[in-house]
Amino acid sequence: MTLDLSVDRSSPVPLYFQLSQQLEAAIEHGALTPGSLLGNEIELAARLGLSRPTVRQAIQSLVDKGLLVRRRGVGTQVVHSKVRRPLELSSLYDDLEAAGQRPATKVLVNTVVPAAAEIAAALGVAEDSEVHRIERLRLTHGEPMAYLCNYLPPGLVDLDTGQLEATGLYRLMRAAGITLHSARQTIGARAATDGEAERLGEDPGAPLLTMERTTFDDTGRAVEFGTHTYRPSRYSFEFQLLVRS
Amino acid sequence: MTLDLSVDRSSPVPLYFQLSQQLEAAIEHGALTPGSLLGNEIELAARLGLSRPTVRQAIQSLVDKGLLVRRRGVGTQVVHSKVRRPLELSSLYDDLEAAGQRPATKVLVNTVVPAAAEIAAALGVAEDSEVHRIERLRLTHGEPMAYLCNYLPPGLVDLDTGQLEATGLYRLMRAAGITLHSARQTIGARAATDGEAERLGEDPGAPLLTMERTTFDDTGRAVEFGTHTYRPSRYSFEFQLLVRS
DNA sequence: TCAATGCGTATGTCCGGACAATCGAACTAC
DNA sequence: GTAGTTCGATTGTCCGGACATACGCATTGA
């Protein structure tokens, strides 16, 4: 069966984007079965009344997502494996919400403190200058799941405790006009201290999953530094990687 | 100072790639300082004797890498933050080698076993069909750092114990003509069992960092499944993320 | 003084075409 | 029958141009 594709030239949505979305939907929906050829670009362009560069741009975006593979002299085919999340920079809150977990947040601390050396270095501010400090407990199904401690440079976001409990930190930052660009992460493990064990409902010495992250906006400014600890029985990092070729 | 750029039209290397490499080198080297504008595409194309699409392709590849940011009506500027590793699908061996650690590998088991249910499901083969099983101990500075257990479908790679001790598994697979495409990973933590503690030189119940991974080639075939455990005092996952926009 | 408007500039999108490089298969010669 | 060759198909690279869109800034107006 030939795929039912069409584009709307009166729409403000770019043509290549319309096409790539339709192709992605067709793959998701099963209309394009894994391993099948996509048909050559020239003919596809002619069929849709588009130019080849436009069609190529649409296909390329799906190749970058890992859904398609191009082979010179052969064609473009659909990759078998179901790519779920190519590991984007996401907030724990969004992740849980997407998984249908209905997360709850309890703000333990929301204050301004002088920056310790490590914090100042990560955020690129002067030592002992004032930074925001937020401590939160994230719960699912009424049980604590993670303890989140974050630091932010002053003046970037208005950190309202009520909003922090209703949504994620990243969403607040984006709403404040910050363009998130990249983040440097370290994931490790260690034994719980007495205080951590108490907060998370674990025993002292129990294994904890830890994550440390510094986030940058598109000007290269550090906009957030956080140290998180997770209960490994209730959370693990799961993601999909693509080879960069 | 105007940047010293040039392309070699007689080279088989694509022009856009030559340009992107020179730009990347200039950024790395500091000739292009963070935050500086790159100059408009039209003029850059004219200066190099290239067309604008070619210049755009070069710039776009660096934008995808997170080194540049485009702003319509403004220009293209260099991002401040130093992007190190955009989290590619890499082997532990290569990572350690790149860090100058000189890793050592001890192959504990290299055999063929019937696939248990979990393994068969991950690799997409029939239960109890034969699969390769490899158990390795990775050491740095003479100390154990990770215990790696991997399963591979039969007939893909010739698993020579000597080669396994001299290099990483991924390198062997690539050498065997396998095109690695994507991998699904889960990172977590748990307490060490008695056997694990013994192998890694930790105490029973000590926190361990765990990673489970299934790797696929570009036809969507699962080509490897592995469960790894790391000593958190000696290893943690460190990487850089980019927002997909 | 401050807000609204207009303009220049740069990137975003799209077109139509050309030639090269590579893969797979059919074909041919031994 | 097998190995080497040719050839068609398809993607890779590159060109030159056109118009749309958004941002920053200067100008203008209230």
XYZ file of C-alpha atoms (C1' of nucleotides) in Angstrom:
550
model
C 0.000 0.000 0.000
C 1.247 3.479 -0.787
C 1.418 5.753 2.185
C -1.135 8.535 2.436
C 0.972 11.669 2.667
C 0.047 15.262 2.025
C 1.196 18.746 2.933
C -0.675 21.973 3.504
C 1.073 24.858 1.818
C -1.126 27.445 3.488
C -0.048 26.313 6.912
C 2.684 28.254 8.693
C 4.216 24.933 9.733
C 7.294 24.266 7.575
C 6.701 21.716 4.849
C 9.623 19.524 5.870
C 8.267 19.458 9.396
C 4.786 18.466 8.251
C 6.290 15.631 6.273
C 8.578 14.411 9.029
C 5.712 14.385 11.494
C 3.543 12.364 9.137
C 6.331 9.895 8.543
C 7.007 9.589 12.253
C 3.317 9.028 12.913
C 3.228 6.372 10.194
C 6.151 4.577 11.812
C 4.649 4.854 15.269
C 1.280 3.718 14.011
C 2.704 0.775 12.114
C 1.785 1.926 8.630
C 5.497 1.910 7.864
C 6.729 -1.459 9.026
C 10.268 -1.884 10.353
C 12.757 -2.801 7.681
C 10.621 -1.561 4.824
C 12.045 0.802 2.246
C 10.749 4.346 2.190
C 10.848 4.774 -1.566
C 13.309 6.999 -3.294
C 13.487 10.688 -2.527
C 12.963 11.913 -6.069
C 9.708 10.113 -6.537
C 8.509 10.998 -3.065
C 9.187 14.642 -3.766
C 7.319 14.465 -7.055
C 4.370 12.728 -5.456
C 4.024 15.431 -2.818
C 4.802 18.332 -5.096
C 7.881 19.173 -3.064
C 11.485 19.632 -3.978
C 14.061 17.017 -3.122
C 15.927 19.179 -0.566
C 12.714 19.608 1.395
C 12.048 15.882 1.404
C 15.641 15.219 2.375
C 15.372 17.625 5.285
C 12.321 15.775 6.571
C 14.000 12.403 6.242
C 17.215 13.661 7.800
C 15.434 14.791 10.930
C 14.073 11.285 11.411
C 17.502 9.790 10.747
C 18.844 12.036 13.496
C 16.135 10.721 15.787
C 17.232 7.180 15.018
C 14.001 6.121 13.322
C 15.402 5.776 9.813
C 18.639 4.582 8.271
C 19.925 5.724 4.903
C 22.020 3.509 2.651
C 23.511 4.921 -0.462
C 22.536 2.963 -3.508
C 19.879 1.090 -1.575
C 17.372 3.431 -0.046
C 16.035 4.576 3.278
C 14.536 2.040 5.626
C 12.718 2.029 8.905
C 14.711 0.849 11.909
C 13.226 -2.039 13.797
C 13.868 -1.141 17.387
C 11.347 1.102 18.993
C 13.151 4.223 20.033
C 11.430 5.674 23.014
C 13.349 8.513 24.605
C 16.671 9.611 23.128
C 17.717 10.976 26.516
C 16.847 14.590 26.438
C 17.477 17.080 29.160
C 14.343 16.453 31.161
C 13.133 17.136 34.628
C 12.274 14.386 37.031
C 8.837 15.912 37.423
C 8.106 15.764 33.690
C 9.412 12.232 33.482
C 7.173 11.011 36.231
C 4.186 12.878 34.874
C 4.740 11.379 31.426
C 4.838 7.946 33.039
C 1.475 8.670 34.613
C 2.877 8.685 38.127
C 1.266 11.903 39.391
C 4.253 13.122 41.387
C 3.974 15.176 44.552
C 6.555 17.638 45.782
C 7.211 18.869 49.290
C 9.390 21.929 49.571
C 11.569 21.569 52.644
C 13.724 24.656 52.225
C 13.407 27.706 49.966
C 15.830 30.363 51.020
C 18.876 32.432 50.104
C 22.298 31.440 51.397
C 25.921 32.466 50.794
C 27.484 30.188 48.206
C 29.931 27.601 49.461
C 33.075 27.086 47.415
C 31.768 24.085 45.474
C 28.455 25.765 44.687
C 30.121 29.018 43.673
C 32.468 27.160 41.335
C 29.647 25.226 39.695
C 27.497 28.314 39.160
C 30.374 30.574 38.231
C 29.607 33.181 40.908
C 31.776 34.656 43.649
C 32.208 32.639 46.795
C 29.876 33.679 49.608
C 27.711 35.643 47.175
C 24.014 35.024 47.639
C 22.343 32.118 45.843
C 18.952 30.467 46.102
C 18.819 27.138 47.856
C 15.918 24.764 47.421
C 15.461 21.427 49.095
C 12.590 19.287 47.935
C 11.243 15.845 48.584
C 9.626 14.121 45.626
C 6.976 11.522 46.415
C 5.019 9.016 44.370
C 2.068 7.133 45.783
C 2.650 8.870 49.092
C 6.146 7.393 49.443
C 9.345 9.447 49.251
C 11.308 8.708 46.093
C 13.991 11.360 45.817
C 15.590 14.165 47.742
C 16.501 17.126 45.572
C 18.823 19.932 46.589
C 19.251 22.757 44.069
C 21.101 26.046 43.877
C 20.303 28.906 41.519
C 22.022 32.223 40.868
C 19.980 35.196 42.108
C 17.571 37.190 39.979
C 16.883 34.536 37.359
C 13.631 33.001 38.486
C 11.004 33.965 41.004
C 10.962 30.857 43.179
C 7.511 30.627 44.648
C 7.103 27.708 47.021
C 3.563 27.069 45.861
C 4.631 26.861 42.224
C 7.550 24.620 43.118
C 5.132 22.154 44.675
C 2.811 22.270 41.683
C 5.330 21.782 38.896
C 8.979 21.124 38.121
C 11.920 23.482 38.402
C 12.742 23.328 34.705
C 9.257 24.360 33.771
C 9.542 27.390 36.018
C 12.857 28.309 34.476
C 11.551 28.018 30.940
C 8.518 30.094 31.910
C 10.941 32.746 33.179
C 12.380 33.026 29.690
C 15.499 30.953 30.224
C 16.559 28.907 27.212
C 18.000 25.690 28.541
C 20.870 24.486 26.385
C 22.973 21.772 27.977
C 23.794 20.094 31.251
C 26.701 18.239 32.732
C 25.658 15.222 34.782
C 27.299 12.698 37.029
C 25.451 9.610 38.183
C 26.830 7.522 40.997
C 25.926 5.626 44.127
C 26.805 5.671 47.807
C 25.564 4.656 51.207
C 22.874 6.763 52.866
C 23.865 8.994 55.764
C 21.638 9.054 58.809
C 19.924 12.266 57.726
C 19.313 11.013 54.177
C 17.998 7.706 55.440
C 15.581 9.483 57.703
C 14.308 11.775 54.946
C 13.845 9.025 52.381
C 12.574 6.318 54.697
C 15.562 4.049 54.223
C 17.977 2.522 56.685
C 21.313 4.226 57.337
C 23.943 2.722 55.068
C 21.385 1.652 52.463
C 22.485 2.146 48.834
C 21.359 5.400 47.235
C 21.483 6.488 43.611
C 22.980 9.964 43.268
C 22.943 12.545 40.500
C 24.787 15.823 40.304
C 23.982 18.269 37.569
C 24.928 21.720 36.347
C 22.627 23.207 33.728
C 23.600 25.955 31.271
C 21.515 28.271 29.139
C 22.367 29.092 25.543
C 24.670 31.924 26.534
C 26.778 29.460 28.498
C 25.715 30.812 31.862
C 25.209 28.226 34.616
C 21.590 28.538 35.650
C 21.242 25.654 38.083
C 23.308 23.266 40.129
C 21.766 20.358 41.960
C 22.607 17.261 43.935
C 19.893 14.642 43.969
C 19.596 11.337 45.800
C 17.156 8.637 44.749
C 15.865 5.493 46.390
C 17.108 2.807 44.008
C 14.172 0.557 44.805
C 11.823 3.202 43.426
C 13.810 4.931 40.703
C 16.450 4.266 38.099
C 17.671 6.183 35.066
C 16.392 4.713 31.855
C 17.153 6.074 28.418
C 18.075 5.351 24.847
C 21.365 6.263 23.234
C 22.178 6.769 19.579
C 25.581 6.359 18.041
C 26.808 9.604 16.652
C 28.049 8.825 13.186
C 40.923 39.395 13.555
C 39.278 37.589 10.691
C 39.420 33.857 10.935
C 41.736 32.009 8.611
C 39.463 29.589 6.778
C 39.966 27.762 3.540
C 38.736 24.694 1.732
C 40.425 22.266 -0.594
C 38.197 21.469 -3.538
C 40.435 18.685 -4.765
C 40.071 16.798 -1.504
C 37.575 13.958 -1.329
C 36.473 15.275 2.064
C 33.123 17.072 1.684
C 33.418 20.847 1.704
C 30.894 21.333 4.497
C 32.849 18.868 6.602
C 36.147 20.628 6.013
C 34.544 23.877 7.078
C 32.847 22.463 10.163
C 36.098 20.884 11.289
C 37.991 24.127 10.895
C 35.326 25.999 12.808
C 35.319 23.404 15.556
C 39.085 23.573 15.790
C 38.918 27.359 15.962
C 36.457 27.140 18.835
C 38.499 24.514 20.621
C 41.678 26.454 20.079
C 40.185 29.712 21.279
C 40.427 31.595 17.999
C 36.656 31.887 18.141
C 35.896 33.193 21.597
C 32.664 32.207 23.356
C 29.836 34.626 22.750
C 31.363 36.074 19.607
C 29.357 36.302 16.436
C 30.334 34.104 13.544
C 29.565 36.616 10.812
C 26.671 36.189 8.435
C 26.362 33.151 6.261
C 26.175 34.990 2.971
C 29.431 36.812 3.436
C 31.131 33.739 4.844
C 30.071 31.771 1.801
C 31.355 34.473 -0.529
C 34.652 34.667 1.304
C 35.232 30.928 0.962
C 33.865 30.632 -2.541
C 31.126 28.313 -1.326
C 27.385 28.410 -1.650
C 25.217 29.316 1.270
C 23.640 25.851 1.678
C 27.103 24.360 2.065
C 28.050 26.883 4.721
C 24.722 26.318 6.458
C 25.299 22.570 6.515
C 28.649 23.083 8.195
C 27.204 25.458 10.766
C 24.210 23.219 11.398
C 26.404 20.275 12.288
C 28.081 22.367 14.966
C 24.743 23.601 16.229
C 23.705 19.960 16.585
C 26.841 19.351 18.580
C 25.934 22.204 20.888
C 28.892 24.409 20.020
C 26.959 27.123 18.239
C 23.612 28.819 18.683
C 21.669 30.469 15.882
C 19.421 33.477 16.436
C 17.286 34.705 13.619
C 17.900 38.351 12.883
C 20.976 38.362 15.092
C 23.509 35.859 13.918
C 25.292 32.722 14.990
C 27.376 32.784 18.147
C 29.717 30.483 19.969
C 28.359 28.915 23.127
C 30.347 29.563 26.262
C 30.194 26.271 28.064
C 32.780 23.752 27.114
C 30.970 20.752 25.737
C 33.054 17.713 26.370
C 31.235 14.496 25.632
C 27.662 14.640 24.300
C 27.012 11.159 25.693
C 27.626 8.861 22.837
C 27.274 5.140 22.872
C 30.690 4.298 24.183
C 32.358 1.352 25.737
C 33.765 1.442 29.212
C 37.097 0.384 27.805
C 37.285 3.289 25.385
C 36.195 5.717 28.079
C 38.905 4.620 30.431
C 41.517 4.596 27.710
C 40.544 8.113 26.664
C 40.925 9.184 30.285
C 44.427 7.759 30.259
C 43.588 5.044 32.758
C 45.140 2.088 30.918
C 42.412 -0.441 31.792
C 43.037 -4.123 32.288
C 40.522 -6.846 31.627
C 40.318 -10.318 33.096
C 37.999 -12.713 31.328
C 36.343 -14.926 33.926
C 33.953 -16.795 31.683
C 33.727 -17.135 27.896
C 31.316 -19.848 26.960
C 28.040 -20.743 25.287
C 24.926 -21.282 27.374
C 21.193 -21.754 26.783
C 19.404 -18.418 27.026
C 17.361 -17.811 30.146
C 13.988 -16.150 29.684
C 15.191 -12.645 30.458
C 18.221 -12.939 28.184
C 16.202 -14.449 25.355
C 13.649 -11.652 25.582
C 16.317 -8.957 25.528
C 18.148 -10.458 22.551
C 15.027 -11.460 20.694
C 15.996 -15.128 20.386
C 14.175 -18.289 21.386
C 14.358 -19.312 25.011
C 17.022 -21.957 25.701
C 18.657 -21.286 22.348
C 22.407 -20.964 22.532
C 23.983 -17.593 23.280
C 27.476 -16.456 24.153
C 28.088 -15.549 27.773
C 31.050 -13.442 28.797
C 31.994 -12.454 32.298
C 34.787 -9.968 32.705
C 36.448 -8.068 35.490
C 37.707 -4.606 34.621
C 40.605 -3.274 36.651
C 42.400 0.043 36.892
C 45.653 0.426 38.777
C 45.439 -3.218 39.709
C 42.173 -2.754 41.562
C 38.842 -4.181 40.389
C 36.498 -1.487 39.174
C 33.627 -3.217 37.431
C 32.160 -6.632 36.856
C 30.727 -7.050 33.370
C 28.391 -9.821 32.286
C 27.405 -9.852 28.615
C 25.316 -12.029 26.320
C 25.556 -12.103 22.536
C 23.548 -13.954 19.913
C 25.540 -16.704 18.196
C 27.465 -16.268 14.970
C 27.948 -12.536 15.126
C 31.414 -12.123 16.516
C 34.322 -14.442 17.044
C 34.888 -14.012 20.766
C 38.525 -14.697 21.384
C 39.481 -14.490 25.028
C 42.829 -12.952 24.214
C 41.265 -10.194 22.162
C 38.668 -9.572 24.838
C 41.429 -8.927 27.324
C 43.284 -6.615 24.958
C 40.416 -4.380 23.893
C 36.738 -3.617 24.446
C 33.727 -5.595 23.292
C 32.367 -2.799 21.138
C 35.590 -2.548 19.213
C 35.444 -6.249 18.469
C 31.872 -5.943 17.280
C 32.660 -3.024 15.001
C 35.632 -4.915 13.631
C 33.283 -7.793 12.856
C 31.296 -5.496 10.570
C 28.448 -4.739 12.942
C 27.059 -1.212 12.658
C 26.052 -0.172 16.140
C 22.981 2.004 16.063
C 21.337 2.510 19.447
C 21.152 1.130 22.951
C 18.659 1.074 25.733
C 20.193 1.620 29.146
C 19.085 1.508 32.737
C 21.291 2.834 35.510
C 20.492 2.037 39.098
C 21.981 1.032 42.417
C 21.655 -1.787 44.903
C 23.474 -3.580 47.686
C 26.237 -6.027 46.794
C 25.539 -9.712 47.145
C 28.186 -11.881 48.775
C 29.504 -13.078 45.432
C 29.672 -9.588 43.948
C 31.366 -8.231 47.037
C 33.974 -10.934 46.801
C 34.643 -10.327 43.115
C 34.906 -6.569 43.444
C 36.698 -6.397 46.749
C 33.840 -4.732 48.577
C 31.934 -5.713 51.694
C 28.627 -7.560 51.353
C 25.778 -5.046 51.389
C 27.993 -2.232 50.101
C 26.331 0.070 47.545
C 26.974 -0.822 43.915
C 26.225 1.147 40.761
C 24.472 -1.009 38.178
C 23.917 -0.667 34.460
C 21.839 -2.834 32.168
C 22.055 -2.356 28.451
C 20.708 -3.804 25.222
C 22.469 -2.687 22.062
C 20.952 -2.751 18.577
C 22.530 -2.563 15.150
C 21.073 -0.515 12.322
C 18.755 -3.299 11.229
C 17.135 -3.236 14.641
C 18.625 -6.570 15.668
C 19.705 -6.857 19.302
C 23.422 -7.598 19.189
C 24.332 -7.458 22.867
C 22.773 -7.531 26.297
C 24.753 -6.861 29.413
C 24.444 -6.329 33.123
C 27.296 -4.434 34.701
C 28.090 -3.585 38.303
C 30.531 -0.835 39.261
C 32.254 0.109 42.466
C 30.854 3.593 43.103
C 34.019 4.672 44.851
C 35.948 4.089 41.639
C 33.474 4.855 38.881
C 30.514 7.063 38.078
C 28.730 7.949 34.858
C 29.600 11.405 33.663
C 28.232 13.010 30.532
C 26.835 16.090 28.887
C 23.279 16.450 27.661
C 21.889 18.773 25.017
C 18.324 19.968 24.868
C 16.689 18.773 21.722
C 14.860 21.759 20.329
C 9.813 60.279 29.082
C 8.065 56.328 27.174
C 5.657 53.523 23.931
C 4.598 52.403 19.064
C 6.352 52.114 14.420
C 9.405 51.175 10.698
C 13.682 49.418 8.742
C 17.909 46.877 8.126
C 19.940 42.473 8.922
C 20.385 37.811 9.608
C 18.607 33.355 9.695
C 14.587 30.056 8.115
C 12.427 27.864 4.376
C 12.064 26.300 -0.318
C 13.055 25.573 -5.132
C 15.237 23.176 -9.384
C 19.036 21.371 -11.089
C 23.719 18.970 -11.618
C 27.218 15.552 -10.910
C 29.639 12.088 -7.856
C 29.882 7.954 -4.978
C 28.252 3.696 -3.646
C 25.479 -0.501 -3.426
C 23.277 -4.539 -5.407
C 22.154 -7.328 -9.054
C 22.339 -8.885 -13.585
C 25.449 -10.137 -16.957
C 29.589 -11.920 -19.125
C 33.812 -14.350 -19.636
C 36.725 -17.991 -18.248
C 30.104 -23.016 -11.936
C 32.567 -19.160 -10.475
C 34.748 -14.861 -10.530
C 35.012 -10.445 -12.419
C 32.570 -6.592 -14.780
C 29.089 -3.577 -16.126
C 25.034 -1.014 -15.185
C 20.922 0.826 -13.042
C 19.213 2.729 -8.847
C 19.619 5.686 -4.895
C 21.619 8.634 -1.774
C 25.556 12.290 -1.029
C 27.220 16.686 -2.166
C 26.923 21.223 -4.100
C 25.210 25.206 -6.533
C 22.558 29.863 -7.092
C 18.668 32.005 -6.281
C 14.139 33.580 -4.070
C 11.063 34.996 -0.530
C 9.479 34.710 4.455
C 10.214 35.667 9.274
C 11.997 37.369 13.383
C 15.071 40.247 16.063
C 17.437 44.718 17.370
C 17.680 49.381 16.846
C 16.635 53.958 15.469
C 13.056 56.910 14.615
C 8.735 58.855 15.505
C 4.735 60.036 18.013
C 1.885 60.780 22.213
